[in-house]
Amino acid sequence: MPKAVTLIRSASLSSVAEYAYAATAPAEARLIFLAGSCPLDADGTTVGVGDVAAQARRCVENLVTALADAGAQLTDVISTRVLVASTRQADLVAAWDVVRAAFGDHDVPSTLMGVTVLGYDSQLVEIEAVAAVLDEVAAEGVDALG
């Protein structure tokens, strides 16, 4: 099945950023708006208390599960927002390193920001995402167009 997401890199902007500056999806793509992925286990308990990287890993795992339930995968993500409850840049970088490693070459446009507090007890990380997929019917139409 063809991919819906096209990452756009800008030669006019700094190459220091470890992500594409923009992404597009065709009009026939089905957009999937995911709630913030939290570092919760199946029982709703916050995992990795006090450990930003461990919480980021669980957020990514939960994001992958939510994407799969919606018929998508990480390579279908078109953008992310990574929230870290900290004023320390090192904590933001620790979360970002986990997220960046999970996405690999699919370096979608992303926003990384420190926030005051997140919704669950002891929660330090949350990851929001939007994905785009071409379902079979839409994909057939794209293939027919050439």
JSON list of C-alpha atoms in Angstrom, two decimals:
[
{"chain": "A", "resi": 1, "resn": "MET", "atom": "CA", "xyz": [0.00, 0.00, 0.00]},
{"chain": "A", "resi": 2, "resn": "PRO", "atom": "CA", "xyz": [1.41, 3.44, -0.85]},
{"chain": "A", "resi": 3, "resn": "LYS", "atom": "CA", "xyz": [2.34, 5.74, 2.00]},
{"chain": "A", "resi": 4, "resn": "ALA", "atom": "CA", "xyz": [0.30, 8.89, 2.55]},
{"chain": "A", "resi": 5, "resn": "VAL", "atom": "CA", "xyz": [2.95, 10.92, 4.38]},
{"chain": "A", "resi": 6, "resn": "THR", "atom": "CA", "xyz": [5.59, 12.93, 2.54]},
{"chain": "A", "resi": 7, "resn": "LEU", "atom": "CA", "xyz": [8.26, 14.55, 4.71]},
{"chain": "A", "resi": 8, "resn": "ILE", "atom": "CA", "xyz": [9.61, 17.89, 3.50]},
{"chain": "A", "resi": 9, "resn": "ARG", "atom": "CA", "xyz": [13.07, 19.15, 4.30]},
{"chain": "A", "resi": 10, "resn": "SER", "atom": "CA", "xyz": [13.90, 22.80, 3.80]},
{"chain": "A", "resi": 11, "resn": "ALA", "atom": "CA", "xyz": [17.29, 23.77, 2.40]},
{"chain": "A", "resi": 12, "resn": "SER", "atom": "CA", "xyz": [16.45, 27.33, 3.49]},
{"chain": "A", "resi": 13, "resn": "LEU", "atom": "CA", "xyz": [16.37, 26.39, 7.20]},
{"chain": "A", "resi": 14, "resn": "SER", "atom": "CA", "xyz": [18.99, 24.99, 9.57]},
{"chain": "A", "resi": 15, "resn": "SER", "atom": "CA", "xyz": [19.96, 21.36, 9.15]},
{"chain": "A", "resi": 16, "resn": "VAL", "atom": "CA", "xyz": [20.61, 21.13, 12.90]},
{"chain": "A", "resi": 17, "resn": "ALA", "atom": "CA", "xyz": [17.00, 20.07, 13.65]},
{"chain": "A", "resi": 18, "resn": "GLU", "atom": "CA", "xyz": [16.61, 16.30, 13.81]},
{"chain": "A", "resi": 19, "resn": "TYR", "atom": "CA", "xyz": [13.29, 16.25, 11.99]},
{"chain": "A", "resi": 20, "resn": "ALA", "atom": "CA", "xyz": [11.63, 17.35, 8.77]},
{"chain": "A", "resi": 21, "resn": "TYR", "atom": "CA", "xyz": [10.26, 20.88, 8.92]},
{"chain": "A", "resi": 22, "resn": "ALA", "atom": "CA", "xyz": [6.98, 19.97, 7.21]},
{"chain": "A", "resi": 23, "resn": "ALA", "atom": "CA", "xyz": [4.93, 17.01, 6.04]},
{"chain": "A", "resi": 24, "resn": "THR", "atom": "CA", "xyz": [2.00, 16.56, 3.68]},
{"chain": "A", "resi": 25, "resn": "ALA", "atom": "CA", "xyz": [-0.71, 14.00, 3.04]},
{"chain": "A", "resi": 26, "resn": "PRO", "atom": "CA", "xyz": [-2.95, 13.82, -0.03]},
{"chain": "A", "resi": 27, "resn": "ALA", "atom": "CA", "xyz": [-6.59, 14.89, 0.18]},
{"chain": "A", "resi": 28, "resn": "GLU", "atom": "CA", "xyz": [-7.79, 11.27, 0.04]},
{"chain": "A", "resi": 29, "resn": "ALA", "atom": "CA", "xyz": [-5.78, 10.25, 3.12]},
{"chain": "A", "resi": 30, "resn": "ARG", "atom": "CA", "xyz": [-7.62, 9.30, 6.30]},
{"chain": "A", "resi": 31, "resn": "LEU", "atom": "CA", "xyz": [-6.28, 11.41, 9.15]},
{"chain": "A", "resi": 32, "resn": "ILE", "atom": "CA", "xyz": [-5.90, 9.87, 12.60]},
{"chain": "A", "resi": 33, "resn": "PHE", "atom": "CA", "xyz": [-5.72, 12.29, 15.53]},
{"chain": "A", "resi": 34, "resn": "LEU", "atom": "CA", "xyz": [-4.31, 10.51, 18.56]},
{"chain": "A", "resi": 35, "resn": "ALA", "atom": "CA", "xyz": [-4.86, 11.58, 22.14]},
{"chain": "A", "resi": 36, "resn": "GLY", "atom": "CA", "xyz": [-1.71, 12.21, 24.10]},
{"chain": "A", "resi": 37, "resn": "SER", "atom": "CA", "xyz": [0.05, 8.91, 24.70]},
{"chain": "A", "resi": 38, "resn": "CYS", "atom": "CA", "xyz": [0.81, 8.61, 28.40]},
{"chain": "A", "resi": 39, "resn": "PRO", "atom": "CA", "xyz": [3.25, 6.40, 30.35]},
{"chain": "A", "resi": 40, "resn": "LEU", "atom": "CA", "xyz": [0.53, 4.17, 31.77]},
{"chain": "A", "resi": 41, "resn": "ASP", "atom": "CA", "xyz": [0.48, 0.39, 32.06]},
{"chain": "A", "resi": 42, "resn": "ALA", "atom": "CA", "xyz": [-2.61, -1.72, 31.36]},
{"chain": "A", "resi": 43, "resn": "ASP", "atom": "CA", "xyz": [-3.89, -1.06, 34.88]},
{"chain": "A", "resi": 44, "resn": "GLY", "atom": "CA", "xyz": [-3.58, 2.72, 34.47]},
{"chain": "A", "resi": 45, "resn": "THR", "atom": "CA", "xyz": [-0.55, 3.01, 36.73]},
{"chain": "A", "resi": 46, "resn": "THR", "atom": "CA", "xyz": [2.16, 5.49, 35.76]},
{"chain": "A", "resi": 47, "resn": "VAL", "atom": "CA", "xyz": [5.37, 3.59, 34.91]},
{"chain": "A", "resi": 48, "resn": "GLY", "atom": "CA", "xyz": [8.93, 4.85, 35.25]},
{"chain": "A", "resi": 49, "resn": "VAL", "atom": "CA", "xyz": [8.17, 7.25, 38.09]},
{"chain": "A", "resi": 50, "resn": "GLY", "atom": "CA", "xyz": [10.94, 9.86, 38.15]},
{"chain": "A", "resi": 51, "resn": "ASP", "atom": "CA", "xyz": [12.54, 8.52, 34.92]},
{"chain": "A", "resi": 52, "resn": "VAL", "atom": "CA", "xyz": [11.89, 10.67, 31.84]},
{"chain": "A", "resi": 53, "resn": "ALA", "atom": "CA", "xyz": [13.44, 8.19, 29.39]},
{"chain": "A", "resi": 54, "resn": "ALA", "atom": "CA", "xyz": [11.47, 5.22, 30.78]},
{"chain": "A", "resi": 55, "resn": "GLN", "atom": "CA", "xyz": [8.25, 7.21, 30.56]},
{"chain": "A", "resi": 56, "resn": "ALA", "atom": "CA", "xyz": [9.05, 8.27, 26.99]},
{"chain": "A", "resi": 57, "resn": "ARG", "atom": "CA", "xyz": [9.60, 4.62, 26.05]},
{"chain": "A", "resi": 58, "resn": "ARG", "atom": "CA", "xyz": [6.20, 3.63, 27.50]},
{"chain": "A", "resi": 59, "resn": "CYS", "atom": "CA", "xyz": [4.56, 6.56, 25.72]},
{"chain": "A", "resi": 60, "resn": "VAL", "atom": "CA", "xyz": [6.02, 5.36, 22.42]},
{"chain": "A", "resi": 61, "resn": "GLU", "atom": "CA", "xyz": [4.86, 1.78, 23.13]},
{"chain": "A", "resi": 62, "resn": "ASN", "atom": "CA", "xyz": [1.35, 3.03, 23.88]},
{"chain": "A", "resi": 63, "resn": "LEU", "atom": "CA", "xyz": [1.43, 5.26, 20.79]},
{"chain": "A", "resi": 64, "resn": "VAL", "atom": "CA", "xyz": [2.36, 2.27, 18.62]},
{"chain": "A", "resi": 65, "resn": "THR", "atom": "CA", "xyz": [-0.56, 0.30, 20.10]},
{"chain": "A", "resi": 66, "resn": "ALA", "atom": "CA", "xyz": [-3.05, 3.14, 19.51]},
{"chain": "A", "resi": 67, "resn": "LEU", "atom": "CA", "xyz": [-1.79, 3.54, 15.93]},
{"chain": "A", "resi": 68, "resn": "ALA", "atom": "CA", "xyz": [-2.17, -0.19, 15.27]},
{"chain": "A", "resi": 69, "resn": "ASP", "atom": "CA", "xyz": [-5.72, -0.12, 16.64]},
{"chain": "A", "resi": 70, "resn": "ALA", "atom": "CA", "xyz": [-6.45, 2.68, 14.14]},
{"chain": "A", "resi": 71, "resn": "GLY", "atom": "CA", "xyz": [-4.85, 0.77, 11.24]},
{"chain": "A", "resi": 72, "resn": "ALA", "atom": "CA", "xyz": [-1.57, 2.70, 11.18]},
{"chain": "A", "resi": 73, "resn": "GLN", "atom": "CA", "xyz": [2.06, 2.52, 12.27]},
{"chain": "A", "resi": 74, "resn": "LEU", "atom": "CA", "xyz": [4.83, 4.94, 13.20]},
{"chain": "A", "resi": 75, "resn": "THR", "atom": "CA", "xyz": [5.72, 5.54, 9.54]},
{"chain": "A", "resi": 76, "resn": "ASP", "atom": "CA", "xyz": [2.18, 6.89, 9.03]},
{"chain": "A", "resi": 77, "resn": "VAL", "atom": "CA", "xyz": [2.66, 9.64, 11.63]},
{"chain": "A", "resi": 78, "resn": "ILE", "atom": "CA", "xyz": [2.68, 13.11, 10.07]},
{"chain": "A", "resi": 79, "resn": "SER", "atom": "CA", "xyz": [3.57, 15.16, 13.18]},
{"chain": "A", "resi": 80, "resn": "THR", "atom": "CA", "xyz": [4.19, 14.87, 16.92]},
{"chain": "A", "resi": 81, "resn": "ARG", "atom": "CA", "xyz": [4.21, 17.03, 20.01]},
{"chain": "A", "resi": 82, "resn": "VAL", "atom": "CA", "xyz": [6.33, 15.79, 22.92]},
{"chain": "A", "resi": 83, "resn": "LEU", "atom": "CA", "xyz": [5.45, 17.29, 26.30]},
{"chain": "A", "resi": 84, "resn": "VAL", "atom": "CA", "xyz": [7.81, 16.98, 29.26]},
{"chain": "A", "resi": 85, "resn": "ALA", "atom": "CA", "xyz": [6.87, 18.17, 32.74]},
{"chain": "A", "resi": 86, "resn": "SER", "atom": "CA", "xyz": [10.19, 19.79, 33.53]},
{"chain": "A", "resi": 87, "resn": "THR", "atom": "CA", "xyz": [12.06, 23.07, 33.39]},
{"chain": "A", "resi": 88, "resn": "ARG", "atom": "CA", "xyz": [15.34, 21.23, 32.72]},
{"chain": "A", "resi": 89, "resn": "GLN", "atom": "CA", "xyz": [16.46, 21.10, 29.10]},
{"chain": "A", "resi": 90, "resn": "ALA", "atom": "CA", "xyz": [18.30, 17.83, 29.87]},
{"chain": "A", "resi": 91, "resn": "ASP", "atom": "CA", "xyz": [14.95, 16.18, 30.67]},
{"chain": "A", "resi": 92, "resn": "LEU", "atom": "CA", "xyz": [13.49, 17.37, 27.37]},
{"chain": "A", "resi": 93, "resn": "VAL", "atom": "CA", "xyz": [16.51, 16.00, 25.53]},
{"chain": "A", "resi": 94, "resn": "ALA", "atom": "CA", "xyz": [16.22, 12.65, 27.36]},
{"chain": "A", "resi": 95, "resn": "ALA", "atom": "CA", "xyz": [12.61, 12.28, 26.21]},
{"chain": "A", "resi": 96, "resn": "TRP", "atom": "CA", "xyz": [13.44, 13.49, 22.70]},
{"chain": "A", "resi": 97, "resn": "ASP", "atom": "CA", "xyz": [16.29, 10.97, 22.32]},
{"chain": "A", "resi": 98, "resn": "VAL", "atom": "CA", "xyz": [13.86, 8.11, 23.00]},
{"chain": "A", "resi": 99, "resn": "VAL", "atom": "CA", "xyz": [11.22, 9.46, 20.59]},
{"chain": "A", "resi": 100, "resn": "ARG", "atom": "CA", "xyz": [13.79, 10.23, 17.89]},
{"chain": "A", "resi": 101, "resn": "ALA", "atom": "CA", "xyz": [15.25, 6.71, 18.12]},
{"chain": "A", "resi": 102, "resn": "ALA", "atom": "CA", "xyz": [11.78, 5.14, 17.84]},
{"chain": "A", "resi": 103, "resn": "PHE", "atom": "CA", "xyz": [10.96, 7.08, 14.67]},
{"chain": "A", "resi": 104, "resn": "GLY", "atom": "CA", "xyz": [14.36, 6.46, 13.04]},
{"chain": "A", "resi": 105, "resn": "ASP", "atom": "CA", "xyz": [14.48, 7.73, 9.45]},
{"chain": "A", "resi": 106, "resn": "HIS", "atom": "CA", "xyz": [10.82, 8.78, 9.62]},
{"chain": "A", "resi": 107, "resn": "ASP", "atom": "CA", "xyz": [11.76, 12.07, 11.31]},
{"chain": "A", "resi": 108, "resn": "VAL", "atom": "CA", "xyz": [8.39, 13.82, 11.29]},
{"chain": "A", "resi": 109, "resn": "PRO", "atom": "CA", "xyz": [7.86, 17.51, 12.10]},
{"chain": "A", "resi": 110, "resn": "SER", "atom": "CA", "xyz": [7.82, 17.69, 15.89]},
{"chain": "A", "resi": 111, "resn": "THR", "atom": "CA", "xyz": [7.48, 20.11, 18.75]},
{"chain": "A", "resi": 112, "resn": "LEU", "atom": "CA", "xyz": [9.29, 19.44, 22.02]},
{"chain": "A", "resi": 113, "resn": "MET", "atom": "CA", "xyz": [8.29, 21.51, 25.00]},
{"chain": "A", "resi": 114, "resn": "GLY", "atom": "CA", "xyz": [8.49, 21.72, 28.73]},
{"chain": "A", "resi": 115, "resn": "VAL", "atom": "CA", "xyz": [5.23, 22.11, 30.61]},
{"chain": "A", "resi": 116, "resn": "THR", "atom": "CA", "xyz": [4.34, 22.71, 34.23]},
{"chain": "A", "resi": 117, "resn": "VAL", "atom": "CA", "xyz": [2.33, 19.57, 34.91]},
{"chain": "A", "resi": 118, "resn": "LEU", "atom": "CA", "xyz": [0.67, 16.67, 33.10]},
{"chain": "A", "resi": 119, "resn": "GLY", "atom": "CA", "xyz": [-2.59, 14.90, 33.92]},
{"chain": "A", "resi": 120, "resn": "TYR", "atom": "CA", "xyz": [-1.64, 11.70, 35.77]},
{"chain": "A", "resi": 121, "resn": "ASP", "atom": "CA", "xyz": [0.13, 11.26, 39.10]},
{"chain": "A", "resi": 122, "resn": "SER", "atom": "CA", "xyz": [3.93, 11.27, 38.62]},
{"chain": "A", "resi": 123, "resn": "GLN", "atom": "CA", "xyz": [3.55, 11.73, 34.84]},
{"chain": "A", "resi": 124, "resn": "LEU", "atom": "CA", "xyz": [6.54, 13.41, 33.20]},
{"chain": "A", "resi": 125, "resn": "VAL", "atom": "CA", "xyz": [6.02, 12.71, 29.46]},
{"chain": "A", "resi": 126, "resn": "GLU", "atom": "CA", "xyz": [3.17, 12.74, 26.97]},
{"chain": "A", "resi": 127, "resn": "ILE", "atom": "CA", "xyz": [3.29, 12.37, 23.18]},
{"chain": "A", "resi": 128, "resn": "GLU", "atom": "CA", "xyz": [0.58, 13.67, 20.85]},
{"chain": "A", "resi": 129, "resn": "ALA", "atom": "CA", "xyz": [0.51, 12.58, 17.22]},
{"chain": "A", "resi": 130, "resn": "VAL", "atom": "CA", "xyz": [-1.38, 12.90, 13.96]},
{"chain": "A", "resi": 131, "resn": "ALA", "atom": "CA", "xyz": [-1.14, 10.14, 11.34]},
{"chain": "A", "resi": 132, "resn": "ALA", "atom": "CA", "xyz": [-2.34, 9.81, 7.74]},
{"chain": "A", "resi": 133, "resn": "VAL", "atom": "CA", "xyz": [-3.12, 6.57, 5.92]},
{"chain": "A", "resi": 134, "resn": "LEU", "atom": "CA", "xyz": [-4.37, 5.64, 2.52]},
{"chain": "A", "resi": 135, "resn": "ASP", "atom": "CA", "xyz": [-7.00, 2.95, 2.98]},
{"chain": "A", "resi": 136, "resn": "GLU", "atom": "CA", "xyz": [-7.43, 0.28, 0.30]},
{"chain": "A", "resi": 137, "resn": "VAL", "atom": "CA", "xyz": [-10.19, 2.14, -1.59]},
{"chain": "A", "resi": 138, "resn": "ALA", "atom": "CA", "xyz": [-8.29, 5.43, -1.53]},
{"chain": "A", "resi": 139, "resn": "ALA", "atom": "CA", "xyz": [-5.02, 3.68, -2.44]},
{"chain": "A", "resi": 140, "resn": "GLU", "atom": "CA", "xyz": [-6.67, 2.05, -5.47]},
{"chain": "A", "resi": 141, "resn": "GLY", "atom": "CA", "xyz": [-7.81, 5.48, -6.67]},
{"chain": "A", "resi": 142, "resn": "VAL", "atom": "CA", "xyz": [-4.30, 6.88, -6.30]},
{"chain": "A", "resi": 143, "resn": "ASP", "atom": "CA", "xyz": [-2.82, 3.93, -8.18]},
{"chain": "A", "resi": 144, "resn": "ALA", "atom": "CA", "xyz": [-5.37, 4.39, -10.96]},
{"chain": "A", "resi": 145, "resn": "LEU", "atom": "CA", "xyz": [-4.37, 8.05, -11.30]},
{"chain": "A", "resi": 146, "resn": "GLY", "atom": "CA", "xyz": [-0.79, 6.99, -11.90]}
]
